[in-house]
XYZ file of C-alpha atoms in Angstrom:
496
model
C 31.412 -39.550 -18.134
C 30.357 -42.882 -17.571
C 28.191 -41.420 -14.328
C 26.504 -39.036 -16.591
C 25.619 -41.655 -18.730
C 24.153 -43.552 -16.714
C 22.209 -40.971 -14.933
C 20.671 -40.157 -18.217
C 19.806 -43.813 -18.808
C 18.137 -44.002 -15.455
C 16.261 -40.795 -16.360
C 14.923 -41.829 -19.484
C 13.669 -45.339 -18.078
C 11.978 -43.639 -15.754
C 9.726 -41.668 -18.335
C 9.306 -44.103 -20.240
C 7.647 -46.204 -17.211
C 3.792 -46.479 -16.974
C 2.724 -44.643 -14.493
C 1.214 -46.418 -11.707
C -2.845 -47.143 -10.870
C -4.198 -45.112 -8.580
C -4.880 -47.060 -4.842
C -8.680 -48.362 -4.909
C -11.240 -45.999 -3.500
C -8.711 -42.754 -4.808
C -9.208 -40.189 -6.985
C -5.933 -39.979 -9.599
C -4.061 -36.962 -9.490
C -4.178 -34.674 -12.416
C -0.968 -32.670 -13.454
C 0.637 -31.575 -16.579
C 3.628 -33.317 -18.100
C 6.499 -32.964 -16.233
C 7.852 -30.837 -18.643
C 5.646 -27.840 -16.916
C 4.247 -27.481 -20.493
C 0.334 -27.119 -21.549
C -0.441 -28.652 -24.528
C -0.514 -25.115 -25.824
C 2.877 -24.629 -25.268
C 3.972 -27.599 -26.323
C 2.346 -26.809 -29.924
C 4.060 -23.801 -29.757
C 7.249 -25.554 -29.259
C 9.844 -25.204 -32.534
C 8.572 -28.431 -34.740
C 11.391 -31.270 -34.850
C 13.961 -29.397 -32.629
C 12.415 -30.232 -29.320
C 12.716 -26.849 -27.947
C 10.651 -25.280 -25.488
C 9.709 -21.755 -24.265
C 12.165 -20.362 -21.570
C 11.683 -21.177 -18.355
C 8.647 -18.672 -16.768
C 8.821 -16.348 -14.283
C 6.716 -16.913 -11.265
C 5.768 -14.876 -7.855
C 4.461 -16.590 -5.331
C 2.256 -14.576 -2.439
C 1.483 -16.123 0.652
C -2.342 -15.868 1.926
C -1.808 -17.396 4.820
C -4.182 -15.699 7.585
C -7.300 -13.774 7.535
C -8.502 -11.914 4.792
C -7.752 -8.320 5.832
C -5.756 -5.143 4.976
C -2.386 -6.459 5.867
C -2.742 -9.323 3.077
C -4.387 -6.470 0.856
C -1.473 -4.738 0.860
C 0.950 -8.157 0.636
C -0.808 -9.081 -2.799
C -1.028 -5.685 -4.452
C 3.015 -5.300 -3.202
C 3.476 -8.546 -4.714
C 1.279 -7.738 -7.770
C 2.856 -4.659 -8.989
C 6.410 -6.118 -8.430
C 5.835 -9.224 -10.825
C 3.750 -6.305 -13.388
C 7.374 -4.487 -13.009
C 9.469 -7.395 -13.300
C 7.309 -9.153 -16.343
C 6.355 -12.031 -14.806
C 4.467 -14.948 -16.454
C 2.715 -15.933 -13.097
C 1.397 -15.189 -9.757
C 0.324 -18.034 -7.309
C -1.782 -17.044 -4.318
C -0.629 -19.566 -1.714
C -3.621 -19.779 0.288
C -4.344 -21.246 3.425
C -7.357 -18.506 5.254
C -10.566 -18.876 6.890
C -11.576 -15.835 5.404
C -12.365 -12.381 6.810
C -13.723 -9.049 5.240
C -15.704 -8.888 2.049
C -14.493 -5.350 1.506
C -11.110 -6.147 1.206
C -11.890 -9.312 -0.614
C -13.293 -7.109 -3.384
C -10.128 -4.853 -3.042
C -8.012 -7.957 -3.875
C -10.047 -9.286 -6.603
C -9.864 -5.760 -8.222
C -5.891 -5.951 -8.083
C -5.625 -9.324 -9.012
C -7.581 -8.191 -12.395
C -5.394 -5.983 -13.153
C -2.103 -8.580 -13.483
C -1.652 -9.466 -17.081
C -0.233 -12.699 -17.043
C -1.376 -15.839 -15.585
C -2.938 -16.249 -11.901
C -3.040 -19.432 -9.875
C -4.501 -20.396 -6.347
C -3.122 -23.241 -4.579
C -4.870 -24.129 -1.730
C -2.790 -25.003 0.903
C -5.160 -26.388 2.900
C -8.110 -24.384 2.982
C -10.109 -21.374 1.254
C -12.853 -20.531 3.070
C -15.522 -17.881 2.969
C -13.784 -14.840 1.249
C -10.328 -17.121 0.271
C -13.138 -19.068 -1.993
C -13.982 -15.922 -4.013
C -10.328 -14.346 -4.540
C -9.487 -18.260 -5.742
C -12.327 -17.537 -8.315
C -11.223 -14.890 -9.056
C -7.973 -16.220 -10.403
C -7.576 -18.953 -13.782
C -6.807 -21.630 -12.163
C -7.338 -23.446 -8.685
C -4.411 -25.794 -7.372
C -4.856 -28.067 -4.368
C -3.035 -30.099 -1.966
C -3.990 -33.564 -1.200
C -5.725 -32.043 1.845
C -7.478 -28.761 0.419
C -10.415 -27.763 1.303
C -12.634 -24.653 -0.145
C -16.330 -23.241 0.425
C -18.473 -22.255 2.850
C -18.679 -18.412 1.173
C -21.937 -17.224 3.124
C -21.885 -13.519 4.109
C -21.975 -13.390 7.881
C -21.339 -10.138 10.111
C -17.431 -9.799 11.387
C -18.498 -10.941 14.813
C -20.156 -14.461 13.080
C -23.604 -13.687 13.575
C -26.044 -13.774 10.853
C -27.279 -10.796 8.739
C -30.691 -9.070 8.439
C -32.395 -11.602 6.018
C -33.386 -8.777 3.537
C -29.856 -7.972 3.668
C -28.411 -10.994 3.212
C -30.549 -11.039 -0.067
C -28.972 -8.151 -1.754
C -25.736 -9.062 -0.587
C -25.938 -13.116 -1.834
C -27.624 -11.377 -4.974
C -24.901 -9.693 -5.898
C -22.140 -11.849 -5.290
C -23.463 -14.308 -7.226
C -23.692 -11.439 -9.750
C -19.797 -11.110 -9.306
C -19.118 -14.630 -9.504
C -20.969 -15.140 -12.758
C -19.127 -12.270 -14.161
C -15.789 -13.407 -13.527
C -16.956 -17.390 -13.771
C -17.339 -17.147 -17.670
C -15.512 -19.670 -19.507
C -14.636 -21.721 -16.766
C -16.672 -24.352 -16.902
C -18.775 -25.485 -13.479
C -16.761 -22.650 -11.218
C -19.849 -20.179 -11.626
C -22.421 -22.765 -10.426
C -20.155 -24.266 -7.488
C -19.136 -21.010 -6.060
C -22.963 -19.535 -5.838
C -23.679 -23.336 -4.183
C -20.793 -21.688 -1.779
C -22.204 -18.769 -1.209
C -26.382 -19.216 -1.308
C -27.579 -22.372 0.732
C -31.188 -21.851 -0.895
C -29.095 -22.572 -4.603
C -29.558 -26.096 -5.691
C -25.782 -27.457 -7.505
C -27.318 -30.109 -9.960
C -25.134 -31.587 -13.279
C -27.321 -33.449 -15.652
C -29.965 -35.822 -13.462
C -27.216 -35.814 -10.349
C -27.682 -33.233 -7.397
C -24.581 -32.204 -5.747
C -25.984 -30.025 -3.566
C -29.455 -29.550 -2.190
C -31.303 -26.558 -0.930
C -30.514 -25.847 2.828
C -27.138 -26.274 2.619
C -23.555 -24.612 1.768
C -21.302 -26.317 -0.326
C -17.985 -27.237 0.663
C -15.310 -29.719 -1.723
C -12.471 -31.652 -0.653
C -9.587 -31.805 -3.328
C -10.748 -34.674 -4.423
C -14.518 -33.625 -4.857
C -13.488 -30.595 -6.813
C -11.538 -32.760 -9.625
C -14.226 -35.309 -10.442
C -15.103 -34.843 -13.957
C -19.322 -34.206 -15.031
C -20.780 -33.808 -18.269
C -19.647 -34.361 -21.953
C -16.643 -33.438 -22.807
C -15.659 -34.373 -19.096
C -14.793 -31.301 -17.448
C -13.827 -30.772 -13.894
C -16.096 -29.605 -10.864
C -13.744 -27.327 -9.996
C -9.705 -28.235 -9.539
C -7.157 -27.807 -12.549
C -5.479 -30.557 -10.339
C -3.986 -31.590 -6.968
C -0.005 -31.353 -6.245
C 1.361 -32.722 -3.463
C 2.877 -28.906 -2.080
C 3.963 -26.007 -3.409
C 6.831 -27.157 -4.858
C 5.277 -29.778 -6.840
C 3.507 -27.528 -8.666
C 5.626 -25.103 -9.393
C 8.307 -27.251 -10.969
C 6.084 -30.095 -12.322
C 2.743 -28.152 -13.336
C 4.093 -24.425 -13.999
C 7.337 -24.652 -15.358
C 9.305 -22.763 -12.979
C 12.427 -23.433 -10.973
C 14.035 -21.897 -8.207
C 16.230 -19.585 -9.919
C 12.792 -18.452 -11.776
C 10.666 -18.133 -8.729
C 10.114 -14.941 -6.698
C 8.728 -16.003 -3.058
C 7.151 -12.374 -1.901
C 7.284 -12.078 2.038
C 5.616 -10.850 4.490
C 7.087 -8.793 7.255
C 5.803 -6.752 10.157
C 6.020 -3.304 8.142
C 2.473 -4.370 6.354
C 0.645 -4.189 9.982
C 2.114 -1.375 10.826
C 1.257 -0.079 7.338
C -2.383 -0.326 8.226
C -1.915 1.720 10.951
C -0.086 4.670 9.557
C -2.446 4.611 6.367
C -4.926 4.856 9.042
C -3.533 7.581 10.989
C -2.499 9.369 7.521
C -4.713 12.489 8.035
C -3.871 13.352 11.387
C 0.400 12.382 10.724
C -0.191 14.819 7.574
C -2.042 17.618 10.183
C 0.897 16.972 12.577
C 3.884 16.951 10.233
C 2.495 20.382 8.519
C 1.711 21.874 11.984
C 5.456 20.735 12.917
C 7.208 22.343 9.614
C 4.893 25.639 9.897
C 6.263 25.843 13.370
C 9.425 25.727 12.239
C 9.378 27.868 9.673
C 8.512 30.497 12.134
C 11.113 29.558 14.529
C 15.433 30.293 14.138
C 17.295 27.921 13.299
C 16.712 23.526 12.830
C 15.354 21.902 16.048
C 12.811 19.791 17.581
C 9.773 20.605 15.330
C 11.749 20.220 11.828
C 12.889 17.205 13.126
C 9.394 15.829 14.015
C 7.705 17.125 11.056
C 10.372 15.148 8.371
C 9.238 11.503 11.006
C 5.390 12.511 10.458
C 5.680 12.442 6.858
C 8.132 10.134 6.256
C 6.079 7.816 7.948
C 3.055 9.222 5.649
C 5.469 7.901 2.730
C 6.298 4.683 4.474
C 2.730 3.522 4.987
C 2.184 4.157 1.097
C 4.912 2.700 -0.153
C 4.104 -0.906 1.887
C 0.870 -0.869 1.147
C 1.757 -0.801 -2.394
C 0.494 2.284 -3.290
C 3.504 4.383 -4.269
C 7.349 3.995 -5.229
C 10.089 5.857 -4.639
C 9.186 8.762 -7.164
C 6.744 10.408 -4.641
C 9.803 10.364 -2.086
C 12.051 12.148 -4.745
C 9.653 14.737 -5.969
C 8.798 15.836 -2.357
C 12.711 16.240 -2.203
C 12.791 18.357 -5.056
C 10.409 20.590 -3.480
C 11.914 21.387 -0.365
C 14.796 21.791 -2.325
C 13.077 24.784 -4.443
C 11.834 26.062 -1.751
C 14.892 26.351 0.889
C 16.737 27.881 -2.171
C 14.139 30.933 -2.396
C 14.391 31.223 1.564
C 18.114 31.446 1.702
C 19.405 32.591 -1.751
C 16.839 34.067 -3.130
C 14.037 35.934 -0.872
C 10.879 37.741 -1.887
C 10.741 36.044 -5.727
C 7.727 33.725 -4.482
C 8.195 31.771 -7.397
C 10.353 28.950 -6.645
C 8.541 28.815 -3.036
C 5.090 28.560 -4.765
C 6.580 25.666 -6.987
C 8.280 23.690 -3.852
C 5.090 24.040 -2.010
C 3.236 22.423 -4.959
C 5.740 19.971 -5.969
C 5.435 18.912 -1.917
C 1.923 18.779 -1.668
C 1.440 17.131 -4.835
C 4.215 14.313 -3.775
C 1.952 13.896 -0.795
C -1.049 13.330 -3.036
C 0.907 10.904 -5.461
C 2.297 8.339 -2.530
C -1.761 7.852 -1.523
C -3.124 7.294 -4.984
C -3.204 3.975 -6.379
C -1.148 3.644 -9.572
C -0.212 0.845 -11.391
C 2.739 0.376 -13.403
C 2.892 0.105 -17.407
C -0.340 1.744 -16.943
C -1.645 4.981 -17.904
C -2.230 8.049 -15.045
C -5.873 7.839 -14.889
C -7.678 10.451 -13.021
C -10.608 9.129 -12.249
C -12.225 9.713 -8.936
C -11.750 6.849 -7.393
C -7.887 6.885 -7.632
C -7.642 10.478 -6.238
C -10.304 11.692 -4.196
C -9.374 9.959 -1.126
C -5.902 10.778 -1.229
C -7.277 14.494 -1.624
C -9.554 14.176 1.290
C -6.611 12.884 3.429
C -4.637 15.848 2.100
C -7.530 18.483 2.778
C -7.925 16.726 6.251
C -4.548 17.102 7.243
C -4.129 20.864 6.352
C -7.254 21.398 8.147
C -5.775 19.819 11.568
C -3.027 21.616 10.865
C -4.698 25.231 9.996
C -6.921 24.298 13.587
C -3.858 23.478 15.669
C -1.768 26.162 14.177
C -4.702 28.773 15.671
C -4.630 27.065 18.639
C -0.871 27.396 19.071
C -0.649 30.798 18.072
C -2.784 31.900 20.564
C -1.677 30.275 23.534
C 1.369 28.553 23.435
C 3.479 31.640 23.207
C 2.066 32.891 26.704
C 3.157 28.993 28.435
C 6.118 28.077 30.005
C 6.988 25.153 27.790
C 7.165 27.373 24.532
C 9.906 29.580 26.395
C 11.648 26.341 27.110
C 11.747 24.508 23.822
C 12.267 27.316 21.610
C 12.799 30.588 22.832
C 14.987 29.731 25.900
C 17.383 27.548 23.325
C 16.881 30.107 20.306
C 17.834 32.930 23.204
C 20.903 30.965 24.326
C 22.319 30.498 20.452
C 21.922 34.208 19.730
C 23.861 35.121 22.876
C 26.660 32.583 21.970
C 26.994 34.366 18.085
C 26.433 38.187 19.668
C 27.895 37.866 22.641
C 26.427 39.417 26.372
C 23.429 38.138 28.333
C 20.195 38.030 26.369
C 16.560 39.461 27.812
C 13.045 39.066 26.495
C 10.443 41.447 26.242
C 7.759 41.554 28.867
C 4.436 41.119 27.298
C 3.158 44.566 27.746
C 6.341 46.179 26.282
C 5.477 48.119 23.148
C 8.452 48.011 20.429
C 6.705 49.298 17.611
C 8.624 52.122 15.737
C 11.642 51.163 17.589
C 15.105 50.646 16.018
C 17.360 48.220 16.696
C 19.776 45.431 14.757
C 19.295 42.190 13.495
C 21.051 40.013 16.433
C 20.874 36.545 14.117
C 20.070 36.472 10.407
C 16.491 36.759 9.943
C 15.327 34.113 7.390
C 12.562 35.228 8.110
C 12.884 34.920 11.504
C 15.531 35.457 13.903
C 16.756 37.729 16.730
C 16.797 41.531 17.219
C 18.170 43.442 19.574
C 16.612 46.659 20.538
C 18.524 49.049 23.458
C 20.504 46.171 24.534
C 17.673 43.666 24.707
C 16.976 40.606 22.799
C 13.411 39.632 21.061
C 12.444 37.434 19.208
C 10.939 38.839 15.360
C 10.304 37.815 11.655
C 10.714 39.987 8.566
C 7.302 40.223 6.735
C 9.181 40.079 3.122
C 12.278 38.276 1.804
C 15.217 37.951 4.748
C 17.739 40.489 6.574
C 21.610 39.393 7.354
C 22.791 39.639 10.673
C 24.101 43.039 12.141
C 21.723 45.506 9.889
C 19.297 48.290 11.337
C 16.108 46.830 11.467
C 12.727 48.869 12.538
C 9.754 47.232 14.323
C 6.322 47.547 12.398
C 4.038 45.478 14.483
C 3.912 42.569 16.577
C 2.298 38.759 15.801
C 1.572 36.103 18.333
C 5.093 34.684 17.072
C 7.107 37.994 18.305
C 7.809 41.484 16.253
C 7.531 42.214 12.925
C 10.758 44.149 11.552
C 11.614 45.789 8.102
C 15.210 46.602 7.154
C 15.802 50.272 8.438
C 16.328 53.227 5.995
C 19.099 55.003 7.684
């Protein structure tokens, strides 16, 4: 008891203890009470009880490279999390040199769409495209050693772009910072001296910045206070690290903060998301093949890795959930139970192959959460185009295949040598296979292996392989061939 006492003694000497002048020649450093309250909040605060809001719920995101899809993907992962898990905050802990203005734009369109409060700390630097996703957010943090600026559009390689063109594109940044500048005091007017070296930064009779130059702030440049009321250039303060300013400045502790991190899956993300038309072609290609084949083997197997990894890609960059994953699921499901339960009824394969496809479609969009579906263009179209892409590699390669891999040696060995070998095990005696110029058609014969729809026959002792056109045929019943397809024979349950 007597420890606790004096522990809270200590403590409340200490606040009560002016705080000490700043070192000559130093900027002071500007932070809220230590209470992590605003004045706001504080006023909102229960009158004469002393009470204060609950603690907040913050997410930090690391920015800690070059501005390109990888981070995209980090922040709008980290975004919709704190969306889903009601979070007061975000900070962007930044330390970049910049990168791609494309993606920049990407990010500053996701960070819009967060409801709550969103921070920059500058850990370090913000440069180029790390200046304009700070703007973009309502307040900018540094450390004692930040550094932000130097926003000029310049090609990837570094080299400088077509004059004319660097005109439209300056033009309209500024545009963009103006837009999302408003009500926040000198940022407009310091981030186009950033971006534009012909733009002249002048407050009242002083000139910050003259023409022929890009303006770049230290910390303590960007919390110097101009005009009346004083407001600052452009810091809401400095704190010392990360830490600092979440506990001191935002009001969050480490049981309320949510440190998002970033793991190899996002570069590989960018890769599959990349690759997501031709893994769609492949994994269709690989389940039609399949489907025409007896039995579960290599080319199921490879077409549930293509588009799980199609899913995968999605779901890291922060497109989709696990909902997409499910309702794909669902739809094999409907569809396996028309092929082996209930064959010819069309219906529940129609709505598997829909539910599938559209699952496919859903894990590309971009969907927020606690937001309505919208279907506007932008959020679908591509994911269509990636969808109509794939089908089309796998509609070419499926032609390809058909005519001919059935007439090489390594479709005999991975399917029809092993599909052979199974039947012979279940009927018993040495299998054969038709010779190419063998004509079947009108023959009768018995199903060798359950056809669903394809399978075995055997004809005068013989094996082939065949599919039935409609519905399925259980093993050991007369079959008669009809015709033949690249795949093998077409059979239809006998009569007699």
């Amino acid at each position: 008891m007597l420890m606790a006492a004096l522990v809270v003694v200590a403590a409340w000497a200490k606040a009560q203890a002016p705080a000490p002048d700043p070192e000559p020649g130093t900027s002071p450093v500007v932070t809220q009470p230590a209470s992590g309250l605003s004045p706001e909040e504080q006023a909102q605060a229960a009158p004469g009880t002393g009470e204060t809001p609950a603690p907040k719920r913050v997410f930090v995101i690391p920015v800690q490279t070059q501005i390109a899809k990888p981070i995209l993907y980090v922040i709008r992962r980290g975004l919709k999390e704190a969306i889903e898990e009601k979070a007061d905050v975000v900070v962007l802990d930044m330390k970049t040199p910049g990168g791609a203005l494309d993606v920049t734009f990407d990010i500053m369109e996701a960070l819009e769409r967060f409801p709550g409060k969103t921070v920059t700390y500058v850990n370090s630097e913000a440069i180029s495209a790390g200046a304009f996703i700070a703007a973009m957010t309502d307040e900018i943090w540094f450390s004692p050693s930040g550094v932000i600026g130097a926003a000029a559009p310049v090609l990837a390689t570094g080299g400088e772009i077509d004059a004319s063109m660097k005109q439209k594109i300056v033009s309209y940044l500024r545009a963009r910072v103006r837009a999302i500048s408003e009500g926040k005091g000198y940022r407009g007017q310091v981030i186009s001296a950033m971006i534009d070296s012909d733009y002249e930064l002048k407050i009242g009779d002083e000139v910050l910045k003259p023409k022929g130059e890009l303006l770049s702030l230290t910390a303590t440049e960007s919390i110097k206070t101009y005009g009346e009321p004083p407001a600052s250039l452009l810091a809401a303060g400095i704190a010392k690290d990360l830490d600092t300013l979440l506990r001191e400045n935002l009001g969050a502790s480490t049981a309320t903060t949510r440190q998002i991190e970033v793991n190899w899956a996002e570069r590989v993300a960018v890769l599959l998301n990349t690759l997501s038309p031709v893994l769609l072609g492949l994994g269709l290609l690989a389940a039609f093949v399949e489907f025409k084949t007896p039995g579960f083997g290599i080319f199921g197997i490879t077409a549930g890795i293509l588009l799980t990894a199609v899913f995968f890609g999605h779901y890291i960059a922060g497109f989709s959930g696990h909902e997409p994953i499910l309702v794909f699921v669902l739809g094999l499901a409907a569809f396996l139970i028309e092929l082996f339960f209930f064959p010819g009824i069309v219906v529940l394969a129609l709505l598997g192959i829909i539910l599938m496809l559209g699952s496919l479609v859903w894990a590309m969009a971009d969907l927020w959460p606690h937001e309505p579906v919208s279907f506007a263009p932008e959020v679908f179209v591509q994911p269509l185009l990636n969808l109509g892409a794939g089908m089309v590699i796998a509609g070419v390669l499926a032609l390809l295949l058909a005519r001919f891999l059935p007439r090489s040696w390594l479709w005999d060995r991975m399917v029809l040598s092993a599909s052979v070998g199974e039947a012979a095990q279940n009927a018993g005696g040495a299998p054969g296979l038709a010779g190419s110029g063998v004509s079947l058609i009108g023959a009768q014969g018995i199903a060798a292996t359950a056809l669903f729809p394809s399978g075995q026959i055997e004809v005068e002792g013989r094996r082939y392989e065949a599919r039935v056109a409609v519905g399925s045929i259980e093993r050991g019943r007369k079959v008669t061939v009809v015709a033949r397809s690249e795949f093998g024979w077409i059979v239809e349950p006998s009569d007699t």
